[in-house]
Short mmCIF file of C-alpha atoms and ligand atoms in Angstrom, two decimals:
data_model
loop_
_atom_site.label_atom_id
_atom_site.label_comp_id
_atom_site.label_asym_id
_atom_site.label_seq_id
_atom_site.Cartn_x
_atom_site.Cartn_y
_atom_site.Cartn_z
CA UNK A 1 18.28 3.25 -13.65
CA UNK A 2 18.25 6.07 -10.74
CA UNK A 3 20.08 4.78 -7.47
CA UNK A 4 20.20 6.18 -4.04
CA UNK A 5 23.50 7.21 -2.17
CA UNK A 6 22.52 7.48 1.70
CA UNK A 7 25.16 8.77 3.79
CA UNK A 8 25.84 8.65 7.40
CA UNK A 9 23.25 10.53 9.24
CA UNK A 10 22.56 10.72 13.14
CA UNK A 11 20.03 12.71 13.97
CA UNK A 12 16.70 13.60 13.12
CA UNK A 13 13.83 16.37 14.04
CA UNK A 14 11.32 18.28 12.92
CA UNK A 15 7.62 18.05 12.16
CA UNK A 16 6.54 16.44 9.47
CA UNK A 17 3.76 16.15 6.93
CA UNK A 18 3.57 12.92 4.72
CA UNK A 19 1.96 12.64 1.41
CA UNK A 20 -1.14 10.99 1.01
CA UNK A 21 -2.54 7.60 1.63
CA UNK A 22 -2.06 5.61 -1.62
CA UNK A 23 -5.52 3.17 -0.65
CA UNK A 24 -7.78 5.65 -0.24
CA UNK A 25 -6.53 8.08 -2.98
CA UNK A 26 -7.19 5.12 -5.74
CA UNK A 27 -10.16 4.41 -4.12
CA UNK A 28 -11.18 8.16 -4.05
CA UNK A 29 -10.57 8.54 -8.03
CA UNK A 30 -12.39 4.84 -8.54
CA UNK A 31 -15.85 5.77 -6.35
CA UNK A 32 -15.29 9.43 -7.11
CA UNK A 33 -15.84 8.73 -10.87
CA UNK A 34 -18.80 6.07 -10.38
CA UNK A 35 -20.43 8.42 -7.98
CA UNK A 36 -23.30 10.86 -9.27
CA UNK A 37 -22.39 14.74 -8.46
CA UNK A 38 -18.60 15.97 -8.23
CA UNK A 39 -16.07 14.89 -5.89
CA UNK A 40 -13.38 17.22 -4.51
CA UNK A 41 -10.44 15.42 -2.88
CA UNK A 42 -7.77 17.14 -0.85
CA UNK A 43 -4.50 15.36 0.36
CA UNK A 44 -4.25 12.97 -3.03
CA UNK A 45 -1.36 11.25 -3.43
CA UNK A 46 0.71 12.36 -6.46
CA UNK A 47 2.35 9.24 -6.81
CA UNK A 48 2.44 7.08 -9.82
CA UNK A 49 0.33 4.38 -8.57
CA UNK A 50 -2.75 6.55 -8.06
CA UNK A 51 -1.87 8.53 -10.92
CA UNK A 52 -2.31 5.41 -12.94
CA UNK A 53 -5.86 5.25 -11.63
CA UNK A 54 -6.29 9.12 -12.28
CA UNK A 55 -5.47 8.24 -16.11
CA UNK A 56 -7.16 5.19 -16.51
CA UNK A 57 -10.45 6.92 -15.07
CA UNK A 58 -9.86 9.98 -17.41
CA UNK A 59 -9.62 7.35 -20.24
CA UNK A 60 -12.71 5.39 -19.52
CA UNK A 61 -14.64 9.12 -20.62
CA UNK A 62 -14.20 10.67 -16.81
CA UNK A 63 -13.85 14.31 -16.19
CA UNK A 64 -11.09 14.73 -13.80
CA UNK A 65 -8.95 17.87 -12.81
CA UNK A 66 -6.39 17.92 -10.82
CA UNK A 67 -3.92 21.16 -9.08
CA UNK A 68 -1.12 19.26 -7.00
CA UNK A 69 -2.72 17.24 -4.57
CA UNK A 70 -6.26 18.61 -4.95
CA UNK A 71 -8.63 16.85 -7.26
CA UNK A 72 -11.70 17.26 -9.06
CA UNK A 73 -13.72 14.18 -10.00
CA UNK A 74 -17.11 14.71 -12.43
CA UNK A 75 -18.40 11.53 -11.51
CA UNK A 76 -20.15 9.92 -14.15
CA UNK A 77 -22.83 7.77 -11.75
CA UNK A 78 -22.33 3.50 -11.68
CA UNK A 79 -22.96 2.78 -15.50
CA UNK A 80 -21.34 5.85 -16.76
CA UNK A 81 -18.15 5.22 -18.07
CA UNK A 82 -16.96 4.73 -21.60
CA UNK A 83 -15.41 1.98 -23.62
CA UNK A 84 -11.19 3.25 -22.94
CA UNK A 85 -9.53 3.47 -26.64
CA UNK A 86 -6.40 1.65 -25.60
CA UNK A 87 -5.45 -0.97 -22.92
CA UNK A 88 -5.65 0.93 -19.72
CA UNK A 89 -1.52 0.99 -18.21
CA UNK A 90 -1.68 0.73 -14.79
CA UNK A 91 1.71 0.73 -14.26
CA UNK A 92 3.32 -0.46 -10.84
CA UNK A 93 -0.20 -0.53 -9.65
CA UNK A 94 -1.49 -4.19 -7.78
CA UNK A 95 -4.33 -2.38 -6.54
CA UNK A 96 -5.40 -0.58 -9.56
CA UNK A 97 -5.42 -3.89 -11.26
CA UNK A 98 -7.47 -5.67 -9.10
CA UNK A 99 -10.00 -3.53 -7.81
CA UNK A 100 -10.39 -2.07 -11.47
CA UNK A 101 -10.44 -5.73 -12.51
CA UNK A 102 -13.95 -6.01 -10.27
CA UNK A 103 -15.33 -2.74 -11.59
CA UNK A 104 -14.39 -3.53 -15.38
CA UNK A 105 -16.04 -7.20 -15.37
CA UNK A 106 -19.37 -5.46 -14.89
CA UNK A 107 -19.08 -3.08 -17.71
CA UNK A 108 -21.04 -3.02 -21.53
CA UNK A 109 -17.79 -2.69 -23.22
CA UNK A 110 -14.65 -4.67 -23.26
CA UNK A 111 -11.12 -3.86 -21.44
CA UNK A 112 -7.49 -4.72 -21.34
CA UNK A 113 -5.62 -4.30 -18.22
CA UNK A 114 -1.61 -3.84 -18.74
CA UNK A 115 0.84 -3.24 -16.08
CA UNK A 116 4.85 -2.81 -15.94
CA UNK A 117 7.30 -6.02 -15.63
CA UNK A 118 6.57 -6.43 -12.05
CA UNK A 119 2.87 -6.23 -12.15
CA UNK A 120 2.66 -8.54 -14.86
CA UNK A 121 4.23 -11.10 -12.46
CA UNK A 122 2.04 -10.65 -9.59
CA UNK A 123 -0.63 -13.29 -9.13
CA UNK A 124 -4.35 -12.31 -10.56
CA UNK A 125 -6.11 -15.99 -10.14
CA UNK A 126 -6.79 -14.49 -6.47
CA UNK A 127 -9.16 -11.30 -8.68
CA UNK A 128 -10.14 -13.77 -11.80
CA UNK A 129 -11.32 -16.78 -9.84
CA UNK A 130 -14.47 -14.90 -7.49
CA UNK A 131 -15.49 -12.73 -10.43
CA UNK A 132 -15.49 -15.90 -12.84
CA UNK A 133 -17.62 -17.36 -10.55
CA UNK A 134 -19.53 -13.73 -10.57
CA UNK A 135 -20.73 -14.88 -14.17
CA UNK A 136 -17.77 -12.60 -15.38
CA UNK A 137 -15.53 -13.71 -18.74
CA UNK A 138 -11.68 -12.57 -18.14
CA UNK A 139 -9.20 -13.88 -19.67
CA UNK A 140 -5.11 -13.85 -18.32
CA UNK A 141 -1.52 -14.84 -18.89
CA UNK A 142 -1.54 -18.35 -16.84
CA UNK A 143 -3.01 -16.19 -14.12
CA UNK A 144 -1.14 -13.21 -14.72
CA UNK A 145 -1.27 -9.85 -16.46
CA UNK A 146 -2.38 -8.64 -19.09
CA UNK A 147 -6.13 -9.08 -18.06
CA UNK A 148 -8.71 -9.27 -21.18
CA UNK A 149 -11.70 -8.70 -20.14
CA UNK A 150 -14.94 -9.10 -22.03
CA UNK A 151 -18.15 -7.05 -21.13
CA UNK A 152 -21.67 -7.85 -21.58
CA UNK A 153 -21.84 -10.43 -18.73
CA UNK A 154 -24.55 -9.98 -16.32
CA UNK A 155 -23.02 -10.84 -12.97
CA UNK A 156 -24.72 -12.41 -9.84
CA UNK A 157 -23.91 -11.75 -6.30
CA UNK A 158 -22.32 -14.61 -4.70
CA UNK A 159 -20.55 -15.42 -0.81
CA UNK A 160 -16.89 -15.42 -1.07
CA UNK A 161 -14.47 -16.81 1.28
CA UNK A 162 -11.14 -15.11 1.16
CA UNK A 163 -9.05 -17.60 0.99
CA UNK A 164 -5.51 -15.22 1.39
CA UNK A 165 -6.68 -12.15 4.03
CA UNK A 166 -6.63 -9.45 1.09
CA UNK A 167 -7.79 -5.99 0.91
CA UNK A 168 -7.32 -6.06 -2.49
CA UNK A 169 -9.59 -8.93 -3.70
CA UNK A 170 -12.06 -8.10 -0.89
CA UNK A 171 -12.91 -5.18 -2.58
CA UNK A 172 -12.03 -6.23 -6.01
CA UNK A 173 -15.64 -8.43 -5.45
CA UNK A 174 -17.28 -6.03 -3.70
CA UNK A 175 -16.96 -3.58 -6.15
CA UNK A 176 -18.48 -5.80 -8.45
CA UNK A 177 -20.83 -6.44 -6.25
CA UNK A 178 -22.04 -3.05 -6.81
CA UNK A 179 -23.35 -4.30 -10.49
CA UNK A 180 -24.45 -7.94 -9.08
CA UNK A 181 -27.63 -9.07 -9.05
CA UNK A 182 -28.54 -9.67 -5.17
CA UNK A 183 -26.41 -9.61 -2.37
CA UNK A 184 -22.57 -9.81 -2.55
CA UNK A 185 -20.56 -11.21 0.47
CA UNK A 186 -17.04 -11.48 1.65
CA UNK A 187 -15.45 -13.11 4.59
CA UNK A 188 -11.98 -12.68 5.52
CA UNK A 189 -10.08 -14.98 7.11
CA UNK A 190 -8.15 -11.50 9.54
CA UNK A 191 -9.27 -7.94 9.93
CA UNK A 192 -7.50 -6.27 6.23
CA UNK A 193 -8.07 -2.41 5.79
CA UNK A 194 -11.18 -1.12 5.38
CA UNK A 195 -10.94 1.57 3.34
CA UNK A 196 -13.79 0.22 0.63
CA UNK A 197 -16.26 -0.38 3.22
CA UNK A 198 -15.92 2.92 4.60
CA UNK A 199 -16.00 4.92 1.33
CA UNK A 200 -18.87 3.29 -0.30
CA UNK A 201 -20.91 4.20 3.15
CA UNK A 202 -19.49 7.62 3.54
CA UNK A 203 -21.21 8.05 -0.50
CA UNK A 204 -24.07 6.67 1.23
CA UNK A 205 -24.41 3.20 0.05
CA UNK A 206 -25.44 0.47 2.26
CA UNK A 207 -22.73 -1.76 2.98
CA UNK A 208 -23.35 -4.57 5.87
CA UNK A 209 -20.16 -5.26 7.78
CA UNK A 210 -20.68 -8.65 10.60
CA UNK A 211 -17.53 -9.51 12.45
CA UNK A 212 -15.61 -10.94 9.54
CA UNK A 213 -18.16 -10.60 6.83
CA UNK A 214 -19.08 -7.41 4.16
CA UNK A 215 -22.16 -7.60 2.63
CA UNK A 216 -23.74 -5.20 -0.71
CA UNK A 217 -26.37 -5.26 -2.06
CA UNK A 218 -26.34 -4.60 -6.02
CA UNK A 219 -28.32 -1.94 -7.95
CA UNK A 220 -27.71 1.37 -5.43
CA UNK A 221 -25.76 4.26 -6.11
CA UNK A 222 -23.21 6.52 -4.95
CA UNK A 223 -23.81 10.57 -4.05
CA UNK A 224 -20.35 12.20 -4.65
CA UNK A 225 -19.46 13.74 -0.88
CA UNK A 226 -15.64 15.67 -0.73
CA UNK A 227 -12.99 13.20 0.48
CA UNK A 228 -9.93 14.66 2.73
CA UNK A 229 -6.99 11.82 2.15
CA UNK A 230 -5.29 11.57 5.17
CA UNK A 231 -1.08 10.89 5.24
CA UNK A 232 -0.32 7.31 4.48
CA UNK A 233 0.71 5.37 7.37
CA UNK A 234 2.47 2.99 5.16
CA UNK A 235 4.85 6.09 4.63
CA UNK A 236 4.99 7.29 7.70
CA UNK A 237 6.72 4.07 8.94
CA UNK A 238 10.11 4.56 6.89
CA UNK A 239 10.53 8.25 9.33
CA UNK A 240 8.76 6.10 12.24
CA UNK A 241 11.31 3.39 12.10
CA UNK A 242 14.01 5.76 11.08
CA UNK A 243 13.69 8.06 14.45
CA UNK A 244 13.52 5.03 16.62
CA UNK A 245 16.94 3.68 15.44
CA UNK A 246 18.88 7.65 14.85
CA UNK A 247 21.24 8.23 17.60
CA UNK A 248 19.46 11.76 18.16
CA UNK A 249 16.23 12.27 17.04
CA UNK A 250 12.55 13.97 17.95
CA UNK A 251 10.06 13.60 15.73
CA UNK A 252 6.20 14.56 15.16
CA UNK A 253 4.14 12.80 11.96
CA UNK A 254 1.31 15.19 11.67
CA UNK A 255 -2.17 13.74 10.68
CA UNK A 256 -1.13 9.98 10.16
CA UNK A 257 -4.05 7.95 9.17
CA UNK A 258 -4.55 5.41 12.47
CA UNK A 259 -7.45 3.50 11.17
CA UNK A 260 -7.41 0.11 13.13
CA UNK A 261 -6.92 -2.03 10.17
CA UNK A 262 -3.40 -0.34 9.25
CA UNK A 263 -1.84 0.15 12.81
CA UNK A 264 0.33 -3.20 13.14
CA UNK A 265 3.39 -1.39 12.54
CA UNK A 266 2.67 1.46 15.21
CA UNK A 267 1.74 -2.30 17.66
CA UNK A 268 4.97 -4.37 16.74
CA UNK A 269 7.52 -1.43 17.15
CA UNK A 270 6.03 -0.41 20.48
CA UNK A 271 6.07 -4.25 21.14
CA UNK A 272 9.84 -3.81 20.26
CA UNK A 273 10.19 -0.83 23.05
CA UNK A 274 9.71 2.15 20.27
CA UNK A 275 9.48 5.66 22.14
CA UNK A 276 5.93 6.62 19.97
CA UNK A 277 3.31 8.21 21.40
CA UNK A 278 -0.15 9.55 19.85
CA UNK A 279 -1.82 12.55 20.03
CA UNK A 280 -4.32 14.81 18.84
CA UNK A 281 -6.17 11.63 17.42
CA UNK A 282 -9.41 12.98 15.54
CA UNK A 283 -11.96 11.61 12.98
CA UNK A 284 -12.27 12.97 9.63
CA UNK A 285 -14.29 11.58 6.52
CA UNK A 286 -14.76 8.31 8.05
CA UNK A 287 -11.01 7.60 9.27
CA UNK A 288 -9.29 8.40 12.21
CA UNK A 289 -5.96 10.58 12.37
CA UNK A 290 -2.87 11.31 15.21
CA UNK A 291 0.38 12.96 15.21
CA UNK A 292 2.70 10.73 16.02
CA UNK A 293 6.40 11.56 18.02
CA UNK A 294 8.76 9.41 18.41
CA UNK A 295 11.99 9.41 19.88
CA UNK A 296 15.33 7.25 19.67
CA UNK A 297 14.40 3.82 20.85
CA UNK A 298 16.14 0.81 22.21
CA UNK A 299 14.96 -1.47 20.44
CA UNK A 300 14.42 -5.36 21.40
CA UNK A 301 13.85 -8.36 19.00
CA UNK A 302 10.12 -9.87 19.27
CA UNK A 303 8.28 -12.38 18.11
CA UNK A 304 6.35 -10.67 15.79
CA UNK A 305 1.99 -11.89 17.00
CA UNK A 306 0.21 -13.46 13.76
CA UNK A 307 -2.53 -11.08 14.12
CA UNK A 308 -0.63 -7.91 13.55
CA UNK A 309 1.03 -9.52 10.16
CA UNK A 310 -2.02 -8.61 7.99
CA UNK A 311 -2.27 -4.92 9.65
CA UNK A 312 1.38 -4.23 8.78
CA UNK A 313 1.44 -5.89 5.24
CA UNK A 314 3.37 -3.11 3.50
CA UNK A 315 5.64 -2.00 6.48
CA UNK A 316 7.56 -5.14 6.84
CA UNK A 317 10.61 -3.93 4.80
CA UNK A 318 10.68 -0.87 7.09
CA UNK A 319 10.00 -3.38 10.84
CA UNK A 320 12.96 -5.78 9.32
CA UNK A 321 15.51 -2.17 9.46
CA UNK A 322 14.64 -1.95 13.35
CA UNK A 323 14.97 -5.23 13.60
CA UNK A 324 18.30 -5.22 12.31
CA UNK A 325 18.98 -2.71 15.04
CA UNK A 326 17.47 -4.61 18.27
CA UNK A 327 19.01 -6.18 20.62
CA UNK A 328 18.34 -10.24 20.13
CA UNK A 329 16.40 -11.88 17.65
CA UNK A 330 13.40 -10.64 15.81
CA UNK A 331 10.88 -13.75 13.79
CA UNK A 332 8.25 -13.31 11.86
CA UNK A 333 6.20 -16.14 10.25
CA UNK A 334 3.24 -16.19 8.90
CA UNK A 335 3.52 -13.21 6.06
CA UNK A 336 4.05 -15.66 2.67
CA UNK A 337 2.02 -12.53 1.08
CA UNK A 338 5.20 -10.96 1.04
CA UNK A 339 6.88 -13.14 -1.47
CA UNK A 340 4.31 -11.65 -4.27
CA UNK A 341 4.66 -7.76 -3.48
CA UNK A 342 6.13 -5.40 -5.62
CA UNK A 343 8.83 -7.80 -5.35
CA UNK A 344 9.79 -11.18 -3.45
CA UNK A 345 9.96 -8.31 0.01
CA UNK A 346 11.44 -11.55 2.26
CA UNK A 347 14.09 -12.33 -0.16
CA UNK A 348 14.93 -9.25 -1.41
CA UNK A 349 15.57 -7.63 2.05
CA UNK A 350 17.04 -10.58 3.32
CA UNK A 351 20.02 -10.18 0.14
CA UNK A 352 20.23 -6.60 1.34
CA UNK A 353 20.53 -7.66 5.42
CA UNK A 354 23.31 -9.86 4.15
CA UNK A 355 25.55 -6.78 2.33
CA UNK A 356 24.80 -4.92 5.21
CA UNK A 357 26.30 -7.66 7.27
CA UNK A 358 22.71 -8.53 9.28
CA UNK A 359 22.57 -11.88 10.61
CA UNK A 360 19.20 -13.12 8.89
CA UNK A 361 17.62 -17.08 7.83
CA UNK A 362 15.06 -17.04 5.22
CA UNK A 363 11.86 -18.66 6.16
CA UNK A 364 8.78 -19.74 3.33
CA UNK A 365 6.67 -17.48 5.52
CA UNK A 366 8.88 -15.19 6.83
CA UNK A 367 12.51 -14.18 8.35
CA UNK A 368 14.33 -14.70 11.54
CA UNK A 369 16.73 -11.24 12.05
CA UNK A 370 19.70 -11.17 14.63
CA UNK A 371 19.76 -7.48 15.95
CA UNK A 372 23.38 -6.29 15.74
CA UNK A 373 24.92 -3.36 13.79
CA UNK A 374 25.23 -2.75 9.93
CA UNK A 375 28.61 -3.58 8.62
CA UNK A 376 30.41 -1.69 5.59
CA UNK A 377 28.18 -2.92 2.57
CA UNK A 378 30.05 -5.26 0.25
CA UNK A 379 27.92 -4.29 -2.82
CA UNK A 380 24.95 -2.12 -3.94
CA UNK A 381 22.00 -3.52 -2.52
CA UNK A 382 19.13 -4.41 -5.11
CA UNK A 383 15.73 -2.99 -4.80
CA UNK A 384 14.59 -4.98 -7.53
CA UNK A 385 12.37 -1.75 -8.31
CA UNK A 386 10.33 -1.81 -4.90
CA UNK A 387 9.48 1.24 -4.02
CA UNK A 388 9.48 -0.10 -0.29
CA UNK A 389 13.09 -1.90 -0.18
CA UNK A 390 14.52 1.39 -1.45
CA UNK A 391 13.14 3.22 1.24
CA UNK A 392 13.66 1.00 3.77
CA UNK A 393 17.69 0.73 3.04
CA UNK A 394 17.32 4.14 2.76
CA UNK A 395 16.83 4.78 6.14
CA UNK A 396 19.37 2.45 7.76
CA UNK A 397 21.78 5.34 6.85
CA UNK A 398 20.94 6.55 10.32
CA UNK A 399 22.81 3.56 11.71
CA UNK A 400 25.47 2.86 9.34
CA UNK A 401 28.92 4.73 9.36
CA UNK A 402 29.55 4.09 6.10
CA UNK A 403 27.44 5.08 2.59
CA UNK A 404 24.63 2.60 1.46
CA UNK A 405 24.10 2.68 -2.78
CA UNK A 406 20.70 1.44 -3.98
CA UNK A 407 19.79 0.81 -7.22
CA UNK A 408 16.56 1.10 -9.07
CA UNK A 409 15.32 3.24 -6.71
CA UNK A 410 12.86 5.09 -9.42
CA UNK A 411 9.55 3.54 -8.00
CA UNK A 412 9.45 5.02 -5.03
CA UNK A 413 7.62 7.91 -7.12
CA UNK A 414 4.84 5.13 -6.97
CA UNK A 415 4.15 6.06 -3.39
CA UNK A 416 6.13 8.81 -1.95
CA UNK A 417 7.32 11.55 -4.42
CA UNK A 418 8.97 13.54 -1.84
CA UNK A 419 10.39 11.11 0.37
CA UNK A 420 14.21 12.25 -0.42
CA UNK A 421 13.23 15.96 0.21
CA UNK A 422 11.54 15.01 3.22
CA UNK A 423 14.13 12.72 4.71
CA UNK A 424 16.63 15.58 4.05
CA UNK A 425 14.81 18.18 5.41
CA UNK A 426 14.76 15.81 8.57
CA UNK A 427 18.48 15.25 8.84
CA UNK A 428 19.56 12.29 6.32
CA UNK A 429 21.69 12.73 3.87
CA UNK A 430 20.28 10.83 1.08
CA UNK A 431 21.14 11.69 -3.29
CA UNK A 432 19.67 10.58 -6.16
CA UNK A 433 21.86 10.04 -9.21
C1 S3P B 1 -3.97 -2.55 -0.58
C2 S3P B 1 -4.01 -3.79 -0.01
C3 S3P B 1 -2.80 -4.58 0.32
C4 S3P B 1 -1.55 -3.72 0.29
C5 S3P B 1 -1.51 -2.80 -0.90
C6 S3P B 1 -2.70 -1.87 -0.88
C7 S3P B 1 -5.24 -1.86 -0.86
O1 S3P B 1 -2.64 -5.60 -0.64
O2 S3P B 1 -0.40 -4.53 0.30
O3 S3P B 1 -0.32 -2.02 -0.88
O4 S3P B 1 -5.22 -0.63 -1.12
O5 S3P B 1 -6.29 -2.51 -0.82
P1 S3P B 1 -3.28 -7.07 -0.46
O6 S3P B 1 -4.74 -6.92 -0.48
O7 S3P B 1 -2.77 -7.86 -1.64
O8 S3P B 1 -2.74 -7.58 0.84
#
């Protein structure tokens, strides 16, 4: 078990270039291998996650070659791929579960979906229960991984209320919508990213978005078009929270993905009196960029707005570091979603606050933090293997005078390889051993 020794750090500078955005480089291997024609994709992610997708494509009879983060996908058109030897391992990987669950419930042949310990604890009734009523046959552990599913089934389109706001199962159905007899629709309950939506138009298939609602119609196909992954604003907000709460520190995030649907974290720490500014924003391949600077920040506590809970998902264990380090009280409610990430994110962090000496009460949907300072740590704080905990306590080295151990920090290879390089090269003083 690899743990992470962060030492006192105070400043930070430079600019920076983060690694890929984990949703759209799954998504690019998924529609990249179901398109007809080849797909190049520059900027993938060469973490484990979407590695896992890489592999489970290339298994399924997929011709895919890959140099670092460039990638070459000989898609194999909608009803292309092959019946995969083995069950497909998909590691860490919630969203190669469930939107391969969608695309796999549609095939001729039979599957078996497999994931590590924490995957095969995260809930899969939320995937299983719209494609069973798709006319698909899947068959779980009480809801849970491993997934059996069994091909054959002709599925039918049918109008799906989401009823958790989920990126995940949205496009878990409309990817087997793709393969549905008539029209496929999804309404979400809040604005969730949009990544699937924009992809399958950008290969040119018509996909009809209404306000809340995404509509397909089954039967088209996909023309392979190259795909430019943008960096991952989920990783981006480990260095943006980090340079808000470093005593010294001037930062640029070069060519940060700023679609709409991911910016809560960018709106709550500005809300919270971050020094970030935008600049250079462009669109490329469907999805807008910035650089982002930011500066040391003094930081207030906030009521964090419901609306910006589902555009932040992932970057809560990253907002609940600067809200450690604001002045006054920072509550969140209505994020119960985090309880079934990678790991329980509202517990865990909250049993890491505590060593650190952070004032904190556990809500069921959320946390209350009290801003303050970060005491000597009384233990090693648990990541439980989230990639995004380890990161997060990773950072608060910038505010700490005293060394912060982590444990079972190995995941964070799921979803940013580099990040100890990179947050070394920027002025922390972070080991692995
Ligand atoms: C993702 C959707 C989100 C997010 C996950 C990636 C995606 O999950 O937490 O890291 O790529 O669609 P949910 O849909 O479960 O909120």
């Amino acid at each position: 078990m690899s743990k992470f020794i962060a030492k006192p750090a105070t400043t930070l500078s430079g600019e920076l270039k983060i690694p890929g955005d984990k949703s759209i480089s799954h998504r690019s291997i998924m529609l990249g291998s179901l398109s007809e024609g080849v797909t190049k994709v520059s900027g993938f992610l060469e973490g484990e996650d979407a590695l896992s997708t890489l592999k489970a494509f290339q298994a399924m009879g997929v011709k895919i070659e890959r140099e670092d983060d460039n990638v070459t996908i000989h898609g194999v058109g909608i009803h292309g791929l092959k019946n995969p030897e083995k069950p497909l391992d998909l590691g860490n990987s919630g969203t190669s579960i469930r939107l391969m669950s969608g695309i796999l419930a549609a095939q001729a042949f039979d599957s078996e979906l497999v994931g590590d310990e924490s995957l095969s604890k995260r809930p899969m009734d939320r995937v299983i229960n719209p494609l069973k009523d798709m006319g698909a046959v899947i068959q779980s552990n009480d809801g849970k991984p491993p997934l059996k599913i069994t091909g054959g089934q002709s599925l039918k389109g049918i109008h799906y209320d989401l009823p958790v706001a989920s990126a995940q199962v949205k496009s878990c159905v409309l990817l087997a919508g793709l393969y549905a007899d008539g029209d496929t629709c999804v309404t979400e309950p809040a604005p969730t990213r949009d990544h699937t939506e924009r992809m399958l138009k950008g290969l040119g298939y018509d996909v009809r978005v209404n306000d809340n609602q995404m509509c397909l119609t089954g039967g088209g196909k996909l023309s392979a078009t190259a795909i430019q992954v943008p960096s991952d604003i989920s990783s981006a907000a480990f260095f943006m929270v980090a340079a808000c709460i470093a005593p010294k520190s001037d930062i640029t995030l070069m060519g940060v993905n700023i679609n709409p649907t991911r910016t809560g974290v960018i709106d709550i720490l500005k809300l919270m009196g971050a020094n970030l500014t935008l600049s250079n924003e462009r669109e490329i391949g469907g999805e807008l960029l910035a650089d982002i600077r930011i500066k040391s920040s003094e930081l207030k506590g906030i009521q964090i707005p419901k609306a910006l809970v589902p555009l932040a998902i992932d970057e809560f264990p990253a907002v609940f570091i600067a809200a450690s380090c604001a002045q006054g009280e920072t509550i969140l409610t209505g994020a119960k979603e985090l309880r079934v990430k990678e790991s329980d994110r509202i517990q865990v962090m909250a049993d890491g606050l505590d060593i650190l000496g952070v004032k904190n009460e556990v809500l069921d949907d959320g946390i209350k933090i009290q801003g303050g300072e970060f005491k000597e740590p009384t233990s090693i704080i648990e990541s439980h293997h989230d990639h995004r905990i380890s990161m997060a306590f990773a950072i608060a080295s910038l505010r700490c005078a005293y060394p912060i151990e982590i444990n079972g920090v190995d995941n964070v290879m799921t979803s940013f390889p580099n990040f100890v390089d990179l947050a070394n090269s920027a002025g922390m003083d972070i080991t692995e051993v």
